[in-house]
Amino acid sequence: MDADAWRRTLQAAADGLELRPPADAGEIAAVELRLGIGLPAELRGLYEATDGILDKPGEWFVMWRLGDVARWNLEAWNGWESGDRRRLLGFGDDGTGAPFCVALDGEPTIFIWSPIEQEARALAPNLREFWLGWLSGQITT
């Protein structure tokens, strides 16, 4: 999906959410350099549409801002998380600290990582289906 399609999709179901302004190419490149990886194409397109999604009632970023993506993934990869977490890129969370992740091997499945159990569980087959399910309440954690 391109940035315009993402914004239309998210705004249509964004009751109670605040979409941040889009991230620019320079911001995305800086995060990729800091992480030492390229963002998966689908996630890159989403960040080109919005640099984070704030859940206003819950007061948390259900989709993290790019700077937080870099910081929180580096902490997880270099910290106490298991090696399996290093194969995932977190991009948001469910409000309890369990991050939503995409695999770095190119698999489009969206996962939730359990910091307690140190394992991932599949939530949706791709990023678009994840957001449609999350925003409609069909996907919960």
mmCIF file of N, CA, C and O in Angstrom, residues 15-104:
data_model
loop_
_atom_site.group_PDB
_atom_site.id
_atom_site.type_symbol
_atom_site.label_atom_id
_atom_site.label_comp_id
_atom_site.label_asym_id
_atom_site.label_seq_id
_atom_site.Cartn_x
_atom_site.Cartn_y
_atom_site.Cartn_z
ATOM 1 N N ASP A 15 -11.359 5.870 14.898
ATOM 2 C CA ASP A 15 -12.095 6.474 16.008
ATOM 3 C C ASP A 15 -11.261 6.372 17.283
ATOM 4 O O ASP A 15 -10.885 5.286 17.700
ATOM 5 N N GLY A 16 -10.951 7.497 17.879
ATOM 6 C CA GLY A 16 -10.159 7.515 19.105
ATOM 7 C C GLY A 16 -8.665 7.467 18.878
ATOM 8 O O GLY A 16 -7.904 7.420 19.837
ATOM 9 N N LEU A 17 -8.244 7.472 17.619
ATOM 10 C CA LEU A 17 -6.821 7.427 17.313
ATOM 11 C C LEU A 17 -6.372 8.735 16.683
ATOM 12 O O LEU A 17 -7.145 9.412 16.005
ATOM 13 N N GLU A 18 -5.132 9.073 16.904
ATOM 14 C CA GLU A 18 -4.542 10.246 16.273
ATOM 15 C C GLU A 18 -3.387 9.791 15.399
ATOM 16 O O GLU A 18 -2.425 9.193 15.888
ATOM 17 N N LEU A 19 -3.497 10.061 14.095
ATOM 18 C CA LEU A 19 -2.413 9.743 13.175
ATOM 19 C C LEU A 19 -1.413 10.887 13.198
ATOM 20 O O LEU A 19 -1.784 12.044 13.049
ATOM 21 N N ARG A 20 -0.163 10.567 13.393
ATOM 22 C CA ARG A 20 0.901 11.573 13.376
ATOM 23 C C ARG A 20 1.212 11.945 11.929
ATOM 24 O O ARG A 20 0.894 11.194 11.014
ATOM 25 N N PRO A 21 1.875 13.072 11.717
ATOM 26 C CA PRO A 21 2.302 13.414 10.351
ATOM 27 C C PRO A 21 3.229 12.331 9.801
ATOM 28 O O PRO A 21 3.871 11.599 10.571
ATOM 29 N N PRO A 22 3.319 12.217 8.493
ATOM 30 C CA PRO A 22 4.177 11.190 7.889
ATOM 31 C C PRO A 22 5.656 11.372 8.236
ATOM 32 O O PRO A 22 6.114 12.493 8.457
ATOM 33 N N ALA A 23 6.368 10.271 8.269
ATOM 34 C CA ALA A 23 7.832 10.319 8.395
ATOM 35 C C ALA A 23 8.396 10.594 7.009
ATOM 36 O O ALA A 23 7.850 10.126 6.010
ATOM 37 N N ASP A 24 9.490 11.342 6.950
ATOM 38 C CA ASP A 24 10.084 11.585 5.635
ATOM 39 C C ASP A 24 11.193 10.570 5.372
ATOM 40 O O ASP A 24 11.609 9.825 6.268
ATOM 41 N N ALA A 25 11.636 10.530 4.139
ATOM 42 C CA ALA A 25 12.631 9.539 3.715
ATOM 43 C C ALA A 25 13.902 9.621 4.547
ATOM 44 O O ALA A 25 14.521 8.597 4.856
ATOM 45 N N GLY A 26 14.302 10.835 4.923
ATOM 46 C CA GLY A 26 15.502 10.995 5.735
ATOM 47 C C GLY A 26 15.359 10.389 7.118
ATOM 48 O O GLY A 26 16.302 9.773 7.632
ATOM 49 N N GLU A 27 14.197 10.559 7.729
ATOM 50 C CA GLU A 27 13.943 9.967 9.048
ATOM 51 C C GLU A 27 13.965 8.440 8.963
ATOM 52 O O GLU A 27 14.529 7.772 9.833
ATOM 53 N N ILE A 28 13.347 7.911 7.923
ATOM 54 C CA ILE A 28 13.324 6.453 7.746
ATOM 55 C C ILE A 28 14.740 5.934 7.536
ATOM 56 O O ILE A 28 15.151 4.948 8.155
ATOM 57 N N ALA A 29 15.511 6.598 6.681
ATOM 58 C CA ALA A 29 16.899 6.178 6.413
ATOM 59 C C ALA A 29 17.744 6.226 7.685
ATOM 60 O O ALA A 29 18.570 5.335 7.925
ATOM 61 N N ALA A 30 17.548 7.243 8.522
ATOM 62 C CA ALA A 30 18.319 7.359 9.763
ATOM 63 C C ALA A 30 18.011 6.205 10.713
ATOM 64 O O ALA A 30 18.922 5.650 11.343
ATOM 65 N N VAL A 31 16.743 5.821 10.804
ATOM 66 C CA VAL A 31 16.371 4.698 11.668
ATOM 67 C C VAL A 31 16.936 3.394 11.109
ATOM 68 O O VAL A 31 17.456 2.562 11.857
ATOM 69 N N GLU A 32 16.862 3.213 9.804
ATOM 70 C CA GLU A 32 17.420 2.007 9.198
ATOM 71 C C GLU A 32 18.923 1.915 9.457
ATOM 72 O O GLU A 32 19.437 0.840 9.782
ATOM 73 N N LEU A 33 19.609 3.027 9.351
ATOM 74 C CA LEU A 33 21.051 3.049 9.612
ATOM 75 C C LEU A 33 21.330 2.720 11.073
ATOM 76 O O LEU A 33 22.216 1.914 11.383
ATOM 77 N N ARG A 34 20.578 3.315 11.963
ATOM 78 C CA ARG A 34 20.773 3.065 13.393
ATOM 79 C C ARG A 34 20.534 1.602 13.753
ATOM 80 O O ARG A 34 21.241 1.023 14.576
ATOM 81 N N LEU A 35 19.514 0.996 13.116
ATOM 82 C CA LEU A 35 19.196 -0.410 13.392
ATOM 83 C C LEU A 35 20.072 -1.385 12.610
ATOM 84 O O LEU A 35 20.152 -2.560 12.951
ATOM 85 N N GLY A 36 20.664 -0.916 11.521
ATOM 86 C CA GLY A 36 21.476 -1.787 10.682
ATOM 87 C C GLY A 36 20.645 -2.714 9.808
ATOM 88 O O GLY A 36 21.111 -3.777 9.405
ATOM 89 N N ILE A 37 19.410 -2.318 9.510
ATOM 90 C CA ILE A 37 18.502 -3.114 8.672
ATOM 91 C C ILE A 37 17.681 -2.165 7.806
ATOM 92 O O ILE A 37 17.570 -0.981 8.102
ATOM 93 N N GLY A 38 17.080 -2.707 6.770
ATOM 94 C CA GLY A 38 16.082 -1.970 6.017
ATOM 95 C C GLY A 38 14.706 -2.312 6.559
ATOM 96 O O GLY A 38 14.446 -3.466 6.904
ATOM 97 N N LEU A 39 13.836 -1.319 6.666
ATOM 98 C CA LEU A 39 12.468 -1.613 7.087
ATOM 99 C C LEU A 39 11.779 -2.456 6.023
ATOM 100 O O LEU A 39 11.951 -2.203 4.827
ATOM 101 N N PRO A 40 10.993 -3.437 6.414
ATOM 102 C CA PRO A 40 10.198 -4.172 5.433
ATOM 103 C C PRO A 40 9.332 -3.190 4.638
ATOM 104 O O PRO A 40 8.851 -2.183 5.184
ATOM 105 N N ALA A 41 9.135 -3.456 3.351
ATOM 106 C CA ALA A 41 8.462 -2.520 2.451
ATOM 107 C C ALA A 41 7.087 -2.094 2.949
ATOM 108 O O ALA A 41 6.733 -0.906 2.890
ATOM 109 N N GLU A 42 6.302 -3.032 3.433
ATOM 110 C CA GLU A 42 4.959 -2.705 3.896
ATOM 111 C C GLU A 42 5.005 -1.758 5.103
ATOM 112 O O GLU A 42 4.236 -0.795 5.189
ATOM 113 N N LEU A 43 5.939 -1.998 6.010
ATOM 114 C CA LEU A 43 6.085 -1.138 7.182
ATOM 115 C C LEU A 43 6.625 0.232 6.776
ATOM 116 O O LEU A 43 6.184 1.257 7.296
ATOM 117 N N ARG A 44 7.550 0.258 5.843
ATOM 118 C CA ARG A 44 8.074 1.528 5.326
ATOM 119 C C ARG A 44 6.920 2.367 4.756
ATOM 120 O O ARG A 44 6.811 3.556 5.031
ATOM 121 N N GLY A 45 6.052 1.748 3.967
ATOM 122 C CA GLY A 45 4.905 2.459 3.402
ATOM 123 C C GLY A 45 4.000 3.025 4.475
ATOM 124 O O GLY A 45 3.474 4.134 4.336
ATOM 125 N N LEU A 46 3.820 2.289 5.559
ATOM 126 C CA LEU A 46 2.999 2.766 6.661
ATOM 127 C C LEU A 46 3.634 3.990 7.317
ATOM 128 O O LEU A 46 2.953 4.974 7.607
ATOM 129 N N TYR A 47 4.957 3.956 7.536
ATOM 130 C CA TYR A 47 5.630 5.118 8.123
ATOM 131 C C TYR A 47 5.652 6.309 7.179
ATOM 132 O O TYR A 47 5.697 7.453 7.634
ATOM 133 N N GLU A 48 5.576 6.067 5.896
ATOM 134 C CA GLU A 48 5.465 7.170 4.937
ATOM 135 C C GLU A 48 4.088 7.825 5.017
ATOM 136 O O GLU A 48 3.902 8.944 4.569
ATOM 137 N N ALA A 49 3.130 7.128 5.635
ATOM 138 C CA ALA A 49 1.775 7.655 5.830
ATOM 139 C C ALA A 49 1.619 8.322 7.191
ATOM 140 O O ALA A 49 0.920 9.323 7.321
ATOM 141 N N THR A 50 2.245 7.767 8.219
ATOM 142 C CA THR A 50 2.119 8.310 9.571
ATOM 143 C C THR A 50 3.298 7.863 10.430
ATOM 144 O O THR A 50 3.667 6.689 10.403
ATOM 145 N N ASP A 51 3.853 8.789 11.161
ATOM 146 C CA ASP A 51 4.955 8.467 12.077
ATOM 147 C C ASP A 51 4.388 8.194 13.466
ATOM 148 O O ASP A 51 4.655 8.896 14.428
ATOM 149 N N GLY A 52 3.557 7.184 13.530
ATOM 150 C CA GLY A 52 2.991 6.766 14.796
ATOM 151 C C GLY A 52 1.489 6.968 14.864
ATOM 152 O O GLY A 52 0.933 7.828 14.187
ATOM 153 N N ILE A 53 0.845 6.124 15.664
ATOM 154 C CA ILE A 53 -0.593 6.212 15.886
ATOM 155 C C ILE A 53 -0.826 6.218 17.393
ATOM 156 O O ILE A 53 -0.477 5.263 18.089
ATOM 157 N N LEU A 54 -1.393 7.315 17.858
ATOM 158 C CA LEU A 54 -1.678 7.474 19.279
ATOM 159 C C LEU A 54 -3.100 7.004 19.576
ATOM 160 O O LEU A 54 -4.050 7.431 18.929
ATOM 161 N N ASP A 55 -3.228 6.100 20.539
ATOM 162 C CA ASP A 55 -4.532 5.711 21.059
ATOM 163 C C ASP A 55 -4.866 6.751 22.120
ATOM 164 O O ASP A 55 -4.306 6.736 23.225
ATOM 165 N N LYS A 56 -5.731 7.705 21.767
ATOM 166 C CA LYS A 56 -6.013 8.832 22.671
ATOM 167 C C LYS A 56 -6.666 8.398 23.979
ATOM 168 O O LYS A 56 -6.233 8.845 25.039
ATOM 169 N N PRO A 57 -7.686 7.514 23.975
ATOM 170 C CA PRO A 57 -8.275 7.123 25.266
ATOM 171 C C PRO A 57 -7.268 6.415 26.180
ATOM 172 O O PRO A 57 -7.242 6.651 27.377
ATOM 173 N N GLY A 58 -6.436 5.552 25.607
ATOM 174 C CA GLY A 58 -5.456 4.818 26.416
ATOM 175 C C GLY A 58 -4.157 5.570 26.631
ATOM 176 O O GLY A 58 -3.336 5.174 27.451
ATOM 177 N N GLU A 59 -3.952 6.648 25.874
ATOM 178 C CA GLU A 59 -2.762 7.489 25.964
ATOM 179 C C GLU A 59 -1.466 6.713 25.751
ATOM 180 O O GLU A 59 -0.523 6.817 26.541
ATOM 181 N N TRP A 60 -1.418 5.915 24.678
ATOM 182 C CA TRP A 60 -0.180 5.221 24.309
ATOM 183 C C TRP A 60 -0.116 5.137 22.794
ATOM 184 O O TRP A 60 -1.125 5.219 22.113
ATOM 185 N N PHE A 61 1.101 4.971 22.295
ATOM 186 C CA PHE A 61 1.303 4.827 20.858
ATOM 187 C C PHE A 61 1.156 3.364 20.487
ATOM 188 O O PHE A 61 2.046 2.556 20.748
ATOM 189 N N VAL A 62 0.009 3.035 19.896
ATOM 190 C CA VAL A 62 -0.229 1.672 19.433
ATOM 191 C C VAL A 62 0.713 1.355 18.261
ATOM 192 O O VAL A 62 1.123 0.211 18.086
ATOM 193 N N MET A 63 1.068 2.369 17.487
ATOM 194 C CA MET A 63 2.154 2.276 16.497
ATOM 195 C C MET A 63 3.191 3.299 16.933
ATOM 196 O O MET A 63 2.907 4.483 17.032
ATOM 197 N N TRP A 64 4.407 2.812 17.238
ATOM 198 C CA TRP A 64 5.446 3.675 17.760
ATOM 199 C C TRP A 64 5.928 4.692 16.729
ATOM 200 O O TRP A 64 5.923 4.428 15.534
ATOM 201 N N ARG A 65 6.406 5.825 17.216
ATOM 202 C CA ARG A 65 7.111 6.779 16.362
ATOM 203 C C ARG A 65 8.442 6.146 15.968
ATOM 204 O O ARG A 65 8.962 5.274 16.667
ATOM 205 N N LEU A 66 8.986 6.577 14.843
ATOM 206 C CA LEU A 66 10.220 5.966 14.325
ATOM 207 C C LEU A 66 11.362 5.977 15.338
ATOM 208 O O LEU A 66 12.091 4.992 15.452
ATOM 209 N N GLY A 67 11.543 7.080 16.038
ATOM 210 C CA GLY A 67 12.616 7.132 17.030
ATOM 211 C C GLY A 67 12.464 6.058 18.098
ATOM 212 O O GLY A 67 13.451 5.487 18.565
ATOM 213 N N ASP A 68 11.214 5.774 18.473
ATOM 214 C CA ASP A 68 10.961 4.721 19.454
ATOM 215 C C ASP A 68 11.204 3.337 18.861
ATOM 216 O O ASP A 68 11.646 2.434 19.570
ATOM 217 N N VAL A 69 10.927 3.174 17.580
ATOM 218 C CA VAL A 69 11.210 1.896 16.919
ATOM 219 C C VAL A 69 12.688 1.566 17.071
ATOM 220 O O VAL A 69 13.067 0.454 17.454
ATOM 221 N N ALA A 70 13.532 2.543 16.785
ATOM 222 C CA ALA A 70 14.973 2.316 16.907
ATOM 223 C C ALA A 70 15.359 2.027 18.356
ATOM 224 O O ALA A 70 16.018 1.021 18.646
ATOM 225 N N ARG A 71 14.941 2.892 19.252
ATOM 226 C CA ARG A 71 15.352 2.756 20.655
ATOM 227 C C ARG A 71 14.881 1.445 21.268
ATOM 228 O O ARG A 71 15.656 0.705 21.875
ATOM 229 N N TRP A 72 13.585 1.137 21.116
ATOM 230 C CA TRP A 72 13.047 -0.042 21.801
ATOM 231 C C TRP A 72 13.500 -1.353 21.166
ATOM 232 O O TRP A 72 13.655 -2.350 21.878
ATOM 233 N N ASN A 73 13.730 -1.376 19.864
ATOM 234 C CA ASN A 73 14.269 -2.597 19.272
ATOM 235 C C ASN A 73 15.716 -2.815 19.662
ATOM 236 O O ASN A 73 16.113 -3.938 19.974
ATOM 237 N N LEU A 74 16.523 -1.762 19.677
ATOM 238 C CA LEU A 74 17.916 -1.922 20.102
ATOM 239 C C LEU A 74 17.993 -2.398 21.547
ATOM 240 O O LEU A 74 18.808 -3.265 21.879
ATOM 241 N N GLU A 75 17.133 -1.854 22.402
ATOM 242 C CA GLU A 75 17.099 -2.321 23.798
ATOM 243 C C GLU A 75 16.739 -3.801 23.872
ATOM 244 O O GLU A 75 17.360 -4.563 24.617
ATOM 245 N N ALA A 76 15.743 -4.218 23.110
ATOM 246 C CA ALA A 76 15.319 -5.629 23.132
ATOM 247 C C ALA A 76 16.398 -6.531 22.550
ATOM 248 O O ALA A 76 16.681 -7.598 23.103
ATOM 249 N N TRP A 77 16.981 -6.121 21.435
ATOM 250 C CA TRP A 77 17.993 -6.957 20.778
ATOM 251 C C TRP A 77 19.266 -7.089 21.598
ATOM 252 O O TRP A 77 19.929 -8.112 21.579
ATOM 253 N N ASN A 78 19.632 -6.035 22.313
ATOM 254 C CA ASN A 78 20.884 -6.031 23.071
ATOM 255 C C ASN A 78 20.681 -6.312 24.545
ATOM 256 O O ASN A 78 21.642 -6.380 25.298
ATOM 257 N N GLY A 79 19.449 -6.480 24.957
ATOM 258 C CA GLY A 79 19.145 -6.660 26.369
ATOM 259 C C GLY A 79 18.888 -8.100 26.730
ATOM 260 O O GLY A 79 19.494 -9.031 26.201
ATOM 261 N N TRP A 80 17.917 -8.278 27.591
ATOM 262 C CA TRP A 80 17.649 -9.594 28.164
ATOM 263 C C TRP A 80 16.715 -10.447 27.320
ATOM 264 O O TRP A 80 16.487 -11.613 27.631
ATOM 265 N N GLU A 81 16.141 -9.881 26.246
ATOM 266 C CA GLU A 81 15.233 -10.668 25.396
ATOM 267 C C GLU A 81 15.989 -11.834 24.749
ATOM 268 O O GLU A 81 17.184 -11.748 24.494
ATOM 269 N N SER A 82 15.277 -12.895 24.440
ATOM 270 C CA SER A 82 15.907 -14.066 23.831
ATOM 271 C C SER A 82 16.352 -13.771 22.407
ATOM 272 O O SER A 82 15.939 -12.785 21.797
ATOM 273 N N GLY A 83 17.181 -14.637 21.866
ATOM 274 C CA GLY A 83 17.671 -14.485 20.497
ATOM 275 C C GLY A 83 16.567 -14.471 19.461
ATOM 276 O O GLY A 83 16.724 -13.873 18.395
ATOM 277 N N ASP A 84 15.440 -15.120 19.768
ATOM 278 C CA ASP A 84 14.321 -15.119 18.828
ATOM 279 C C ASP A 84 13.796 -13.708 18.597
ATOM 280 O O ASP A 84 13.348 -13.377 17.502
ATOM 281 N N ARG A 85 13.846 -12.848 19.598
ATOM 282 C CA ARG A 85 13.361 -11.470 19.452
ATOM 283 C C ARG A 85 14.215 -10.693 18.453
ATOM 284 O O ARG A 85 13.742 -9.776 17.797
ATOM 285 N N ARG A 86 15.478 -11.085 18.310
ATOM 286 C CA ARG A 86 16.392 -10.399 17.381
ATOM 287 C C ARG A 86 15.950 -10.594 15.928
ATOM 288 O O ARG A 86 16.333 -9.830 15.052
ATOM 289 N N ARG A 87 15.123 -11.588 15.660
ATOM 290 C CA ARG A 87 14.631 -11.838 14.298
ATOM 291 C C ARG A 87 13.345 -11.075 13.993
ATOM 292 O O ARG A 87 12.782 -11.209 12.915
ATOM 293 N N LEU A 88 12.893 -10.282 14.959
ATOM 294 C CA LEU A 88 11.648 -9.524 14.818
ATOM 295 C C LEU A 88 11.914 -8.036 14.991
ATOM 296 O O LEU A 88 12.766 -7.642 15.783
ATOM 297 N N LEU A 89 11.130 -7.231 14.290
ATOM 298 C CA LEU A 89 11.189 -5.784 14.425
ATOM 299 C C LEU A 89 9.882 -5.308 15.027
ATOM 300 O O LEU A 89 8.823 -5.430 14.410
ATOM 301 N N GLY A 90 9.942 -4.800 16.257
ATOM 302 C CA GLY A 90 8.754 -4.253 16.900
ATOM 303 C C GLY A 90 8.411 -2.897 16.309
ATOM 304 O O GLY A 90 9.303 -2.112 15.978
ATOM 305 N N PHE A 91 7.106 -2.620 16.181
ATOM 306 C CA PHE A 91 6.679 -1.335 15.624
ATOM 307 C C PHE A 91 5.533 -0.703 16.419
ATOM 308 O O PHE A 91 5.069 0.382 16.090
ATOM 309 N N GLY A 92 5.090 -1.336 17.460
ATOM 310 C CA GLY A 92 4.006 -0.816 18.283
ATOM 311 C C GLY A 92 3.742 -1.796 19.407
ATOM 312 O O GLY A 92 4.461 -2.774 19.559
ATOM 313 N N ASP A 93 2.696 -1.524 20.198
ATOM 314 C CA ASP A 93 2.365 -2.480 21.251
ATOM 315 C C ASP A 93 0.899 -2.382 21.628
ATOM 316 O O ASP A 93 0.188 -1.478 21.202
ATOM 317 N N ASP A 94 0.494 -3.342 22.430
ATOM 318 C CA ASP A 94 -0.916 -3.490 22.792
ATOM 319 C C ASP A 94 -1.319 -2.689 24.026
ATOM 320 O O ASP A 94 -2.421 -2.820 24.514
ATOM 321 N N GLY A 95 -0.421 -1.859 24.534
ATOM 322 C CA GLY A 95 -0.711 -1.070 25.718
ATOM 323 C C GLY A 95 -0.247 -1.722 27.013
ATOM 324 O O GLY A 95 -0.273 -1.103 28.061
ATOM 325 N N THR A 96 0.178 -2.977 26.936
ATOM 326 C CA THR A 96 0.699 -3.670 28.114
ATOM 327 C C THR A 96 2.201 -3.890 28.018
ATOM 328 O O THR A 96 2.787 -4.491 28.908
ATOM 329 N N GLY A 97 2.806 -3.432 26.923
ATOM 330 C CA GLY A 97 4.241 -3.608 26.725
ATOM 331 C C GLY A 97 4.598 -4.776 25.835
ATOM 332 O O GLY A 97 5.774 -5.026 25.589
ATOM 333 N N ALA A 98 3.621 -5.516 25.353
ATOM 334 C CA ALA A 98 3.883 -6.622 24.429
ATOM 335 C C ALA A 98 3.922 -6.048 23.004
ATOM 336 O O ALA A 98 2.906 -5.570 22.505
ATOM 337 N N PRO A 99 5.094 -6.054 22.359
ATOM 338 C CA PRO A 99 5.201 -5.398 21.055
ATOM 339 C C PRO A 99 4.603 -6.195 19.898
ATOM 340 O O PRO A 99 4.666 -7.414 19.867
ATOM 341 N N PHE A 100 4.024 -5.418 18.965
ATOM 342 C CA PHE A 100 3.630 -5.961 17.671
ATOM 343 C C PHE A 100 4.896 -5.981 16.823
ATOM 344 O O PHE A 100 5.669 -5.018 16.835
ATOM 345 N N CYS A 101 5.114 -7.060 16.092
ATOM 346 C CA CYS A 101 6.369 -7.226 15.354
ATOM 347 C C CYS A 101 6.132 -7.778 13.960
ATOM 348 O O CYS A 101 5.140 -8.470 13.718
ATOM 349 N N VAL A 102 7.092 -7.491 13.102
ATOM 350 C CA VAL A 102 7.166 -8.089 11.779
ATOM 351 C C VAL A 102 8.511 -8.810 11.710
ATOM 352 O O VAL A 102 9.498 -8.371 12.314
ATOM 353 N N ALA A 103 8.538 -9.943 11.022
ATOM 354 C CA ALA A 103 9.770 -10.710 10.893
ATOM 355 C C ALA A 103 10.746 -9.990 9.971
ATOM 356 O O ALA A 103 10.343 -9.361 8.990
ATOM 357 N N LEU A 104 12.009 -10.085 10.281
ATOM 358 C CA LEU A 104 13.037 -9.445 9.463
ATOM 359 C C LEU A 104 13.431 -10.283 8.255
ATOM 360 O O LEU A 104 14.175 -9.814 7.407
#
